[in-house]
PDB file of N, CA and C in Angstrom:
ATOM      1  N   UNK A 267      -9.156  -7.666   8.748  1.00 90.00           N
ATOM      2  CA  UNK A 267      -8.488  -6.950   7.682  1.00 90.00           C
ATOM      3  C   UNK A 267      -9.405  -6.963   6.456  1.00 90.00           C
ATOM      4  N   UNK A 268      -9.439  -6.230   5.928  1.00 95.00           N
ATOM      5  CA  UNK A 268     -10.538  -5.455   4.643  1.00 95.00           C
ATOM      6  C   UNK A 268      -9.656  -5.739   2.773  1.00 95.00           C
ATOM      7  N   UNK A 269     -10.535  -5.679   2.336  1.00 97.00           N
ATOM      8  CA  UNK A 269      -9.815  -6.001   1.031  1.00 97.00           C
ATOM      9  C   UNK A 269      -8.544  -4.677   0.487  1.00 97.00           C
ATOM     10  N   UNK A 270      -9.314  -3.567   1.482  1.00 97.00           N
ATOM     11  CA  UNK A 270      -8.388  -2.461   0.830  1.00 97.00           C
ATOM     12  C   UNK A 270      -6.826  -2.124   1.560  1.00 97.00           C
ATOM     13  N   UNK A 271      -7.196  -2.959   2.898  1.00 97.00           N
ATOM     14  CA  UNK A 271      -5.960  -2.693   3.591  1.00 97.00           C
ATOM     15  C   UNK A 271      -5.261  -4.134   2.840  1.00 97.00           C
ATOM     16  N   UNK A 272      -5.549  -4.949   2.755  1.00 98.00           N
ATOM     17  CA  UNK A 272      -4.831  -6.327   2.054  1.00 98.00           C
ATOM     18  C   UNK A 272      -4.170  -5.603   0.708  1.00 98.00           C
ATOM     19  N   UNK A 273      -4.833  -5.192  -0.364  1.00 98.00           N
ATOM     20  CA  UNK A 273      -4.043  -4.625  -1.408  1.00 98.00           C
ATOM     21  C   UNK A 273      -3.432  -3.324  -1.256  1.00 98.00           C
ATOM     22  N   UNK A 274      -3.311  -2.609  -0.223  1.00 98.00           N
ATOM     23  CA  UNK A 274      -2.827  -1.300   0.104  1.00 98.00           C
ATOM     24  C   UNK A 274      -0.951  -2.247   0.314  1.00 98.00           C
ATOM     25  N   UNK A 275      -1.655  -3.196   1.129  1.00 98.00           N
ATOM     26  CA  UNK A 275       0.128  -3.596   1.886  1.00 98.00           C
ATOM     27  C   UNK A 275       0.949  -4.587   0.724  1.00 98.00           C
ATOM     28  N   UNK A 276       0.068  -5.197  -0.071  1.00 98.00           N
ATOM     29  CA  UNK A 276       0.441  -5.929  -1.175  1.00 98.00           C
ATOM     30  C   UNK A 276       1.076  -4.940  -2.224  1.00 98.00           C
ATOM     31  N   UNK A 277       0.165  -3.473  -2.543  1.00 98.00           N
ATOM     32  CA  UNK A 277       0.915  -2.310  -3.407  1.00 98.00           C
ATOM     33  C   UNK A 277       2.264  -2.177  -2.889  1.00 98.00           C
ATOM     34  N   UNK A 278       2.791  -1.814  -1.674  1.00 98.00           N
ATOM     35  CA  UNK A 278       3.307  -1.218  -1.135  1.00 98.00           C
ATOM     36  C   UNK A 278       4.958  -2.305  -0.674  1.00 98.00           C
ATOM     37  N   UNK A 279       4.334  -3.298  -0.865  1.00 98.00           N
ATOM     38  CA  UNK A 279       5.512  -4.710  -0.783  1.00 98.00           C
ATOM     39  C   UNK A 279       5.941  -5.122  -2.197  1.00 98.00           C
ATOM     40  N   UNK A 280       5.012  -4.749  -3.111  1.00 98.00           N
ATOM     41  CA  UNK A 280       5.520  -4.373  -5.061  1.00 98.00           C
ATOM     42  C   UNK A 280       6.168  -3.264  -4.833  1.00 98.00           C
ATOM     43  N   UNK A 281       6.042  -2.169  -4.334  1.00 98.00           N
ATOM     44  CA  UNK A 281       6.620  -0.709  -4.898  1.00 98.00           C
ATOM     45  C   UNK A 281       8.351  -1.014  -4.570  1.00 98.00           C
ATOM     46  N   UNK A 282       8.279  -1.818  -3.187  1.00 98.00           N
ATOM     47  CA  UNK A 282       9.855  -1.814  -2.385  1.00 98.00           C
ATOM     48  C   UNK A 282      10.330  -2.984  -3.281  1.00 98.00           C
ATOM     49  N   UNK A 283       9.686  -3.560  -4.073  1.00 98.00           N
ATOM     50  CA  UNK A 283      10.595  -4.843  -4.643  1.00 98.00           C
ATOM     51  C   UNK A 283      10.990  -3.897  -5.862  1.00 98.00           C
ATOM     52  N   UNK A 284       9.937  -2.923  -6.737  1.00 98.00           N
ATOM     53  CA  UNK A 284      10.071  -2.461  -7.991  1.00 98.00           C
ATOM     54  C   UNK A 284      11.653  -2.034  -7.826  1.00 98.00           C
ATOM     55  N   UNK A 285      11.246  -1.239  -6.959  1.00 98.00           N
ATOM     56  CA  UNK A 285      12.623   0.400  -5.828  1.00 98.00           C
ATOM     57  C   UNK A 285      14.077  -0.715  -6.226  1.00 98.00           C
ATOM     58  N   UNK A 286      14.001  -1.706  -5.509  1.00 98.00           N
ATOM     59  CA  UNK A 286      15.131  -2.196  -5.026  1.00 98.00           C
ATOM     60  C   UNK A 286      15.619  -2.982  -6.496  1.00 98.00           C
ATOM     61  N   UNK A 287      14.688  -2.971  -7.174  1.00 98.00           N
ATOM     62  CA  UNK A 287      15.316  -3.790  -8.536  1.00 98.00           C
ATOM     63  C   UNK A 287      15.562  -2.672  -9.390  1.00 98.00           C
ATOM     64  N   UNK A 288      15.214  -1.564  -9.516  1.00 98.00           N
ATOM     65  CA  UNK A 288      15.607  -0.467 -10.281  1.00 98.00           C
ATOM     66  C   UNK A 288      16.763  -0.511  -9.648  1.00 98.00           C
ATOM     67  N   UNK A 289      17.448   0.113  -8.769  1.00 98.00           N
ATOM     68  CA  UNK A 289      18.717   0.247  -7.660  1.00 98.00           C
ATOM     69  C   UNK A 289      19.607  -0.641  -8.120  1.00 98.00           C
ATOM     70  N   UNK A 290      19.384  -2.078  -8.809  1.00 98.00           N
ATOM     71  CA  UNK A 290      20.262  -2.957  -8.319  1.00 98.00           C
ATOM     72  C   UNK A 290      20.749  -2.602 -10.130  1.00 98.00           C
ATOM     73  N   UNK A 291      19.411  -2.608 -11.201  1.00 98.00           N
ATOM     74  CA  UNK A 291      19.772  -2.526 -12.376  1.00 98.00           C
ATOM     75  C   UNK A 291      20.008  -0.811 -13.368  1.00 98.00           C
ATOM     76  N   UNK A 292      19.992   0.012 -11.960  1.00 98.00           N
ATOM     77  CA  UNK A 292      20.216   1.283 -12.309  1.00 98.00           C
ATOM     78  C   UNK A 292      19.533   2.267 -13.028  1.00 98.00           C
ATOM     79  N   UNK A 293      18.297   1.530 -12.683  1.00 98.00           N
ATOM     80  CA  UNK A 293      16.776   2.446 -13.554  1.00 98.00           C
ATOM     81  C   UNK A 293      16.403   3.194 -12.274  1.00 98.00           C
ATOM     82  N   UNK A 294      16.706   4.900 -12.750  1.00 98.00           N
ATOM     83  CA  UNK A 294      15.775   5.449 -11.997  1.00 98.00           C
ATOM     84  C   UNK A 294      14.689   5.680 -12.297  1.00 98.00           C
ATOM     85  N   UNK A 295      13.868   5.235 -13.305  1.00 98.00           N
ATOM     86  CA  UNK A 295      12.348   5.164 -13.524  1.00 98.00           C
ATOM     87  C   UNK A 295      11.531   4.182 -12.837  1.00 98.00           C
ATOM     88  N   UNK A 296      12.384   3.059 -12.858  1.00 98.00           N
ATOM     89  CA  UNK A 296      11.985   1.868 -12.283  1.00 98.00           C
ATOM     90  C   UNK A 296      11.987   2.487 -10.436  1.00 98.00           C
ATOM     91  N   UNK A 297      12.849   2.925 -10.152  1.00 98.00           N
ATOM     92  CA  UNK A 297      13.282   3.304  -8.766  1.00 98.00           C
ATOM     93  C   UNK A 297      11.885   4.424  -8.417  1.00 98.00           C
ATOM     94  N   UNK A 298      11.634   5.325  -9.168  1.00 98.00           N
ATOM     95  CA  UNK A 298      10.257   6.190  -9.055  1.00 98.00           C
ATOM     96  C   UNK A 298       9.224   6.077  -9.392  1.00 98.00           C
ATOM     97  N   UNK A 299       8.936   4.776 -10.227  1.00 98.00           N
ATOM     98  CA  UNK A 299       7.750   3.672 -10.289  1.00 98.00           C
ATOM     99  C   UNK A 299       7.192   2.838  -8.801  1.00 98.00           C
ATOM    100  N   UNK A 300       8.731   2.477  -8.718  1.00 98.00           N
ATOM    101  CA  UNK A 300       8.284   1.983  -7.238  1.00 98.00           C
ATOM    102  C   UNK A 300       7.782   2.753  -5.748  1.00 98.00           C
ATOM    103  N   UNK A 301       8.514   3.822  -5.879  1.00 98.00           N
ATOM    104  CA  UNK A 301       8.083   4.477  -4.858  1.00 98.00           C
ATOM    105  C   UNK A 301       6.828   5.184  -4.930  1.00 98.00           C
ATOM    106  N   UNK A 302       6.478   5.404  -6.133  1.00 98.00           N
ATOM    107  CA  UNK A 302       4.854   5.794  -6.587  1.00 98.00           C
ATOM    108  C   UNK A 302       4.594   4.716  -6.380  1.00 98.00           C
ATOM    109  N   UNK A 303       4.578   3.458  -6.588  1.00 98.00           N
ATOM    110  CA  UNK A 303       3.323   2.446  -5.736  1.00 98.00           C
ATOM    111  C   UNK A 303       3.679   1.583  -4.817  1.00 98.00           C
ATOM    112  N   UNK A 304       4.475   2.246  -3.865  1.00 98.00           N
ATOM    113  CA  UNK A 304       4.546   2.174  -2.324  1.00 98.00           C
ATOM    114  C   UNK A 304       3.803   3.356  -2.058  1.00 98.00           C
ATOM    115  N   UNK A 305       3.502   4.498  -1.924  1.00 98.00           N
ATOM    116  CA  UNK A 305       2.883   5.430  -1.950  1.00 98.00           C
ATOM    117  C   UNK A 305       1.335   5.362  -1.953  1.00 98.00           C
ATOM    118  N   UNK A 306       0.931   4.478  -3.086  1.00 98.00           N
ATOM    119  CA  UNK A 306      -0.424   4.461  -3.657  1.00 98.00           C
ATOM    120  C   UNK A 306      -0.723   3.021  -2.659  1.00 98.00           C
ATOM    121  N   UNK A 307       0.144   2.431  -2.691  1.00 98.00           N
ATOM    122  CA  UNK A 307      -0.351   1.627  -1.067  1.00 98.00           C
ATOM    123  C   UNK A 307      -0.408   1.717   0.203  1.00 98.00           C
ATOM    124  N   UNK A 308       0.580   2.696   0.268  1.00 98.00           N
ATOM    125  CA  UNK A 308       0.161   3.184   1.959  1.00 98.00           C
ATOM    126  C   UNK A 308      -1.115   4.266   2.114  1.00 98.00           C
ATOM    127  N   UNK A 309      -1.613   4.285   1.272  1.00 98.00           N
ATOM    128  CA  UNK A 309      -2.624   5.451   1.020  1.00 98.00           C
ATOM    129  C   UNK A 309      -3.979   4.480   1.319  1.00 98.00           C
ATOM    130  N   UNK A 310      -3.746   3.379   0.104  1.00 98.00           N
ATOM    131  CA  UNK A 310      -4.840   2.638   0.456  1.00 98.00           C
ATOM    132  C   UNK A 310      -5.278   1.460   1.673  1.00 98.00           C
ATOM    133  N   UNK A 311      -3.740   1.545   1.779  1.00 98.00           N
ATOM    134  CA  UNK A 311      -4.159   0.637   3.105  1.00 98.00           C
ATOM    135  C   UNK A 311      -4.466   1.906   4.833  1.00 98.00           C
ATOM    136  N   UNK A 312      -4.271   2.639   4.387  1.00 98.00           N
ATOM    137  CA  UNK A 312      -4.688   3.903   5.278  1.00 98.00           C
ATOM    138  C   UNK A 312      -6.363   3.947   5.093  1.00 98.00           C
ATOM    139  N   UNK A 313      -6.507   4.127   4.087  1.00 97.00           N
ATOM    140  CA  UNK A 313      -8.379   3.975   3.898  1.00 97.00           C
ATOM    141  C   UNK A 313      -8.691   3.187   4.107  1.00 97.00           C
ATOM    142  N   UNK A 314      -8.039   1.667   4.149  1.00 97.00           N
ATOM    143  CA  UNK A 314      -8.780   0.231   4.684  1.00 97.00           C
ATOM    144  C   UNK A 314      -8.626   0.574   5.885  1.00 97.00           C
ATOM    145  N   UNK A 315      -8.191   1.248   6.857  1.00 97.00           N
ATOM    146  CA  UNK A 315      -8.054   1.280   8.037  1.00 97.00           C
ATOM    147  C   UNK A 315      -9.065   2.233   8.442  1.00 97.00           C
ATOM    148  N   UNK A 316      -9.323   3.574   7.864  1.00 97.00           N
ATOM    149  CA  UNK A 316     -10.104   4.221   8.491  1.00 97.00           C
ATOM    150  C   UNK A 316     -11.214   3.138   8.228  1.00 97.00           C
ATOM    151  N   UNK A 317     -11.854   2.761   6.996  1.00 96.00           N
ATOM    152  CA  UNK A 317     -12.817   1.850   6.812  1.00 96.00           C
ATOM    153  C   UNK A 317     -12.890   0.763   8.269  1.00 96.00           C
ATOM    154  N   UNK A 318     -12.075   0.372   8.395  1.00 96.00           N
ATOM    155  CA  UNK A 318     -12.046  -0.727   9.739  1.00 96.00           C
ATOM    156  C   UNK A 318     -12.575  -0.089  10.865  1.00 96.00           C
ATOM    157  N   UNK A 319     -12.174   1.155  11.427  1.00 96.00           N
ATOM    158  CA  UNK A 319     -12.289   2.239  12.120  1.00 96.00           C
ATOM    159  C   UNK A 319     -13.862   2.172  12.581  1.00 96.00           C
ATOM    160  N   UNK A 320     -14.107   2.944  11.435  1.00 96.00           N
ATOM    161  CA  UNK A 320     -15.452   2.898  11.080  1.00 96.00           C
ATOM    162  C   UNK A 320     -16.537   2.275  11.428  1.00 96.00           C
ATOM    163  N   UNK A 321     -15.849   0.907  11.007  1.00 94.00           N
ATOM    164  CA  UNK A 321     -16.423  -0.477  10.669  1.00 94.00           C
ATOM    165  C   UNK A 321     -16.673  -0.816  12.682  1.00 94.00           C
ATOM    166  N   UNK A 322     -15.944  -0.504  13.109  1.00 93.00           N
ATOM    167  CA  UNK A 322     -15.871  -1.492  14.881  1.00 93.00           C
ATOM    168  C   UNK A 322     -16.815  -0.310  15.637  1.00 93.00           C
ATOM    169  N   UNK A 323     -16.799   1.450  15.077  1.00 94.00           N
ATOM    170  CA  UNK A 323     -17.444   1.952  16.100  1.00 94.00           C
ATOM    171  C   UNK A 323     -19.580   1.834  15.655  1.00 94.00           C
ATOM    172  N   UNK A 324     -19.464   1.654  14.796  1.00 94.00           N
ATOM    173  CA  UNK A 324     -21.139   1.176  14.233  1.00 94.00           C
ATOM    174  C   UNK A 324     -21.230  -0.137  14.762  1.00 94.00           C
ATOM    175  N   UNK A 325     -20.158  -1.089  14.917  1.00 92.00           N
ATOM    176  CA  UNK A 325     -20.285  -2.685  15.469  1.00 92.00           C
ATOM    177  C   UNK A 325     -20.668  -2.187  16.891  1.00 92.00           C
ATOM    178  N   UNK A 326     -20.432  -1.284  17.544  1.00 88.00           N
ATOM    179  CA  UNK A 326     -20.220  -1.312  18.990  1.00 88.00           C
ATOM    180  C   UNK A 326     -21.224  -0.733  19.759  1.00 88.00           C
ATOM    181  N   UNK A 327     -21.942  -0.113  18.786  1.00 78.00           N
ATOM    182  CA  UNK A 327     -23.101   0.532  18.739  1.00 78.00           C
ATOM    183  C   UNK A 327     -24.375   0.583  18.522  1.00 78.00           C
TER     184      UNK A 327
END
């Protein structure tokens, strides 16, 4: 695992805590804060992955 997939899933485990605490205290800003960075982490942990990708077919080669 790559530094970008580590903070992609770390963004993305903040965005669902932000989500669920807006929800509970009735901020929908807070609620669309969070889901913008669940978003911006599944994105980046998507690029740590192609990066990994990447990374095993040059290893194999």
């Amino acid at each position: 695992m790559n530094k970008d997939q580590v903070k992609g899933v770390t963004k993305d485990i903040a965005g669902k805590v932000q989500q669920d605490a807006g929800k509970l205290i009735g901020s929908k800003e807070q609620q669309a804060k969070g889901l913008q960075k669940q978003a911006a982490g599944k994105a980046e942990k998507t690029s740590g992955d192609a990066k990994e990708v990447v990374k095993d077919a040059v290893n194999k080669h």
